[in-house]
Amino acid sequence: MHILVTNDDGVQAPGILALAQALRQIGGVEVTVLAPDRNWSVSSHAKTLTRPLRVKEVELADGTKALASDGSPSDCVALALLGLLEKPVDLVVSGINSNTNLGHDVVYSGTVAAAMEAAIGGVPGIAVSVDRKRERGWRDYGAAAVVARWVTEWVIRHGLPDYIVLNVNVPAGELQDFRGLEVTRLGLRLYHDRLEKRIDPYGRPYYWVAGDPPTGVPDEGTDIGAIENGYISVTPLQMDMTAYGLLDEFAAMEKMWGEERKI
Ligand code: MN
């Protein structure tokens, strides 16, 4: 079993080291770390097609070797699946992201995109993120690493259906504080972005899309509700974003096009 570990926070982020260390404890597992050489958070499913990609060997804080690419998280997964690594990859685990990926965050997330790139390539993908301890101003990956290992072992045993990824979010705190594990649907994220206009020394305006951190609606059964209530959240995500329940409703467009265009 050969696991590719990647992330979107960059190869030297503490979360990916905690993840690699946790997965190396699984018997019979070989772990390769290949991740971006810088932070690609909120880069979504970017792919690099207009310039070459470079890969170099780097050393992580625990002295282990890793590979760093100047591409995106999805690029890292594509490089590995397309033959950069001698051994074929059986599973991709992405994270541990330095903050949660809940609700609509999954659309922006490079962490989740890396897992989706795996699914597109026919390999099971897992994304793992941890809630930040806002009140203490630091992040601890210990509990999230234990959860990541447990979910990875579950996927090794059970597999994942084609084109499905698991989006795992871990609450802040220690394992004994968690109330359990909930399998959830995506909740409703609420963003509080605002445009900040500033003036540069030449008198020209520049802009920041800034604002307060997102909140969310903690509905029962959602990922946002689970994290809010101290549960580990596991959401199965599908690549097929078709709104199946609306196909009939929108079928009227077919007829209308034909009538109005007199085809
Ligand atoms: Mn990130």
Coordinates of C-alpha atoms and ligand atoms in Angstrom, one line a residue:
M1 CA 0.0 0.0 0.0
H2 CA 1.6 3.2 -1.2
I3 CA 0.0 6.4 0.1
L4 CA 0.7 9.9 -1.4
V5 CA 0.5 12.6 1.2
T6 CA 0.0 16.1 -0.1
N7 CA -1.6 19.4 1.0
D8 CA -2.3 23.0 0.0
D9 CA -0.5 24.7 2.9
G10 CA 2.9 23.9 1.5
V11 CA 5.4 21.0 2.1
Q12 CA 6.9 22.6 5.2
A13 CA 3.5 23.2 7.0
P14 CA 3.2 21.4 10.3
G15 CA 0.0 19.7 9.3
I16 CA 1.5 17.6 6.5
L17 CA 4.3 16.4 8.7
A18 CA 1.8 15.3 11.4
L19 CA -0.2 13.5 8.7
A20 CA 2.8 11.7 7.2
Q21 CA 4.1 10.6 10.6
A22 CA 0.6 9.2 11.6
L23 CA 0.2 7.3 8.3
R24 CA 3.7 5.8 8.5
Q25 CA 2.5 4.0 11.7
I26 CA 0.1 1.9 9.7
G27 CA 1.5 -1.5 9.0
G28 CA 2.5 -2.3 5.5
V29 CA 2.1 1.2 4.3
E30 CA 4.7 3.2 2.5
V31 CA 4.2 7.0 2.5
T32 CA 5.6 9.5 -0.1
V33 CA 5.2 13.2 0.6
L34 CA 4.8 15.4 -2.5
A35 CA 3.4 18.8 -1.9
P36 CA 3.6 22.4 -3.2
D37 CA 6.7 24.4 -2.3
R38 CA 4.5 27.3 -1.1
N39 CA 1.0 28.0 0.3
W40 CA -1.8 27.3 -2.3
S41 CA -4.7 27.6 0.2
V42 CA -8.0 28.6 -1.5
S43 CA -6.5 27.8 -4.9
S44 CA -9.2 25.3 -5.7
H45 CA -8.5 22.8 -8.5
A46 CA -5.8 24.8 -10.3
K47 CA -3.8 22.9 -12.9
T48 CA -0.5 24.2 -14.5
L49 CA -0.6 23.9 -18.2
T50 CA 1.4 26.9 -19.5
R51 CA 4.7 26.5 -17.8
P52 CA 6.9 23.5 -16.9
L53 CA 6.7 22.0 -13.4
R54 CA 9.8 21.5 -11.2
V55 CA 10.2 19.0 -8.5
K56 CA 12.9 19.0 -5.9
E57 CA 13.8 16.9 -2.9
V58 CA 13.5 18.6 0.5
E59 CA 13.9 17.6 4.1
L60 CA 11.0 18.0 6.6
A61 CA 11.4 19.1 10.2
D62 CA 11.7 15.5 11.4
G63 CA 14.6 14.8 9.0
T64 CA 12.5 12.7 6.6
K65 CA 12.7 13.3 2.8
A66 CA 9.8 14.8 0.8
L67 CA 9.3 16.1 -2.7
A68 CA 8.3 19.7 -3.3
S69 CA 6.8 20.9 -6.6
D70 CA 6.3 24.5 -7.8
G71 CA 2.8 23.5 -8.9
S72 CA -0.6 23.4 -7.3
P73 CA -1.9 20.7 -5.0
S74 CA -3.7 19.1 -8.0
D75 CA -0.5 19.3 -10.0
C76 CA 1.3 17.4 -7.2
V77 CA -1.3 14.6 -7.4
A78 CA -1.3 14.5 -11.2
L79 CA 2.6 14.3 -11.2
A80 CA 2.4 11.3 -8.8
L81 CA -0.4 9.5 -10.6
L82 CA 1.1 10.0 -14.0
G83 CA 4.3 8.3 -13.2
L84 CA 6.7 10.7 -11.4
L85 CA 6.9 8.2 -8.6
E86 CA 8.3 4.8 -9.4
K87 CA 5.7 3.0 -7.3
P88 CA 2.0 3.4 -8.3
V89 CA -0.1 5.3 -5.8
D90 CA -2.9 3.4 -4.1
L91 CA -4.4 6.2 -2.0
V92 CA -4.0 10.0 -1.6
V93 CA -4.5 11.7 1.7
S94 CA -4.4 15.6 1.7
G95 CA -3.9 17.7 4.7
I96 CA -3.9 18.2 7.5
N97 CA -5.2 21.6 6.5
S98 CA -4.6 24.4 9.0
N99 CA -8.3 25.3 9.2
T100 CA -11.7 23.6 8.5
N101 CA -13.1 23.0 5.0
L102 CA -16.8 23.1 5.6
G103 CA -19.9 23.7 3.4
H104 CA -19.0 25.9 0.4
D105 CA -15.3 25.9 1.5
V106 CA -14.9 22.7 -0.5
V107 CA -15.3 24.6 -3.7
Y108 CA -12.4 26.9 -2.8
S109 CA -10.2 24.3 -1.1
G110 CA -6.9 23.2 -2.5
T111 CA -6.9 20.4 0.1
V112 CA -10.1 19.0 -1.1
A113 CA -9.1 19.5 -4.8
A114 CA -6.0 17.3 -4.3
A115 CA -8.3 14.5 -3.0
M116 CA -10.6 15.1 -6.0
E117 CA -7.7 14.9 -8.4
A118 CA -7.0 11.5 -7.0
A119 CA -10.6 10.4 -7.5
I120 CA -10.4 11.7 -11.1
G121 CA -7.3 9.6 -11.6
G122 CA -9.0 6.5 -10.3
V123 CA -7.4 6.5 -6.8
P124 CA -9.3 7.0 -3.5
G125 CA -8.8 10.4 -2.0
I126 CA -9.2 11.7 1.5
A127 CA -9.0 15.4 2.6
V128 CA -8.4 16.2 6.3
S129 CA -8.7 19.6 8.0
V130 CA -8.7 20.7 11.6
D131 CA -10.5 23.5 13.3
R132 CA -8.1 26.2 14.6
K133 CA -8.1 27.0 18.2
R134 CA -9.0 30.6 17.8
E135 CA -9.1 31.2 21.5
R136 CA -5.5 30.1 22.0
G137 CA -4.1 31.3 18.7
W138 CA -2.3 28.0 17.9
R139 CA -3.1 24.8 16.2
D140 CA -2.4 21.3 17.4
Y141 CA -2.4 18.5 14.8
G142 CA -2.0 15.6 17.2
A143 CA -5.7 14.6 17.5
A144 CA -6.4 15.3 13.8
A145 CA -3.5 13.0 12.9
V146 CA -5.0 10.2 15.0
V147 CA -8.3 10.7 13.2
A148 CA -6.6 10.9 9.8
R149 CA -4.9 7.6 10.5
W150 CA -8.2 5.9 11.6
V151 CA -10.1 7.1 8.5
T152 CA -7.2 6.1 6.3
E153 CA -7.3 2.6 7.8
W154 CA -11.0 2.5 7.3
V155 CA -10.6 3.4 3.6
I156 CA -7.8 0.8 3.1
R157 CA -10.2 -1.8 4.5
H158 CA -13.4 -0.7 2.7
G159 CA -12.2 1.3 -0.3
L160 CA -14.2 4.1 -1.7
P161 CA -16.7 4.1 -4.6
D162 CA -15.4 5.6 -7.9
Y163 CA -15.3 9.4 -8.0
I164 CA -16.1 9.8 -4.3
V165 CA -13.8 11.5 -1.8
L166 CA -14.0 11.8 1.9
N167 CA -13.9 15.3 3.4
V168 CA -12.8 14.9 7.0
N169 CA -13.0 17.8 9.5
V170 CA -11.7 17.5 13.0
P171 CA -12.8 19.8 15.9
A172 CA -10.3 21.8 17.9
G173 CA -9.2 20.0 21.1
E174 CA -8.0 16.7 22.2
L175 CA -9.4 13.2 21.3
Q176 CA -11.1 12.8 24.7
D177 CA -13.0 16.0 24.2
F178 CA -14.6 14.9 21.0
R179 CA -18.2 13.7 21.2
G180 CA -17.9 11.2 18.4
L181 CA -17.8 10.9 14.6
E182 CA -20.7 12.1 12.4
V183 CA -21.2 11.3 8.7
T184 CA -22.6 14.6 7.4
R185 CA -23.8 16.5 4.4
L186 CA -22.3 19.9 3.5
G187 CA -23.8 22.8 5.5
L188 CA -24.4 26.4 4.5
R189 CA -21.3 28.5 4.9
L190 CA -21.7 32.3 5.4
Y191 CA -18.9 34.5 4.1
H192 CA -18.3 38.0 5.3
D193 CA -16.1 39.3 2.6
R194 CA -15.8 42.9 1.9
L195 CA -13.7 44.9 -0.6
E196 CA -10.9 47.0 0.9
K197 CA -9.7 49.7 -1.4
R198 CA -6.3 51.3 -0.6
I199 CA -4.1 53.7 -2.4
D200 CA -0.5 52.9 -3.4
P201 CA 2.4 55.4 -3.2
Y202 CA 1.8 56.4 -6.8
G203 CA -1.8 57.3 -6.1
R204 CA -3.3 54.2 -7.8
P205 CA -5.9 52.2 -6.1
Y206 CA -5.4 48.5 -5.1
Y207 CA -7.7 46.1 -3.5
W208 CA -8.0 43.4 -0.9
V209 CA -10.9 41.0 -0.7
A210 CA -10.9 40.9 3.1
G211 CA -13.3 40.6 6.0
D212 CA -14.1 38.5 9.0
P213 CA -13.7 34.7 9.0
P214 CA -16.7 32.8 7.6
T215 CA -19.4 31.5 9.9
G216 CA -22.1 29.0 9.0
V217 CA -25.5 27.5 9.8
P218 CA -25.0 24.7 12.2
D219 CA -27.9 22.5 11.0
E220 CA -28.3 19.0 12.4
G221 CA -26.7 16.5 10.1
T222 CA -24.3 19.0 8.5
D223 CA -20.5 19.3 8.7
I224 CA -20.9 22.7 10.2
G225 CA -23.2 21.4 12.9
A226 CA -21.0 18.5 13.7
I227 CA -17.8 20.7 14.2
E228 CA -19.8 23.2 16.2
N229 CA -21.0 20.4 18.5
G230 CA -17.6 18.8 18.9
Y231 CA -18.0 15.9 16.5
I232 CA -15.5 14.7 13.9
S233 CA -17.2 15.3 10.5
V234 CA -16.9 12.9 7.6
T235 CA -18.7 14.0 4.4
P236 CA -18.6 11.8 1.3
L237 CA -18.3 14.2 -1.7
Q238 CA -19.2 13.3 -5.3
M239 CA -17.5 14.8 -8.4
D240 CA -20.8 14.7 -10.2
M241 CA -22.3 18.1 -9.2
T242 CA -25.5 17.6 -11.3
A243 CA -28.6 18.8 -9.5
Y244 CA -30.6 15.7 -10.3
G245 CA -33.7 16.9 -8.5
L246 CA -34.0 19.8 -10.9
L247 CA -33.5 18.0 -14.3
D248 CA -37.3 17.7 -14.8
E249 CA -37.9 21.3 -13.8
F250 CA -35.4 22.6 -16.3
A251 CA -36.5 20.2 -19.1
A252 CA -39.0 22.9 -20.1
M253 CA -36.0 24.8 -21.6
E254 CA -35.6 22.1 -24.2
K255 CA -39.1 22.7 -25.5
M256 CA -39.0 26.4 -25.2
W257 CA -35.7 26.6 -27.2
G258 CA -37.3 24.5 -30.0
E259 CA -40.5 26.6 -30.1
E260 CA -39.0 30.0 -29.9
R261 CA -36.2 29.2 -32.3
K262 CA -38.6 27.4 -34.6
I263 CA -36.2 24.5 -35.0
Ligands
MN1 MN -4.8 25.4 3.3

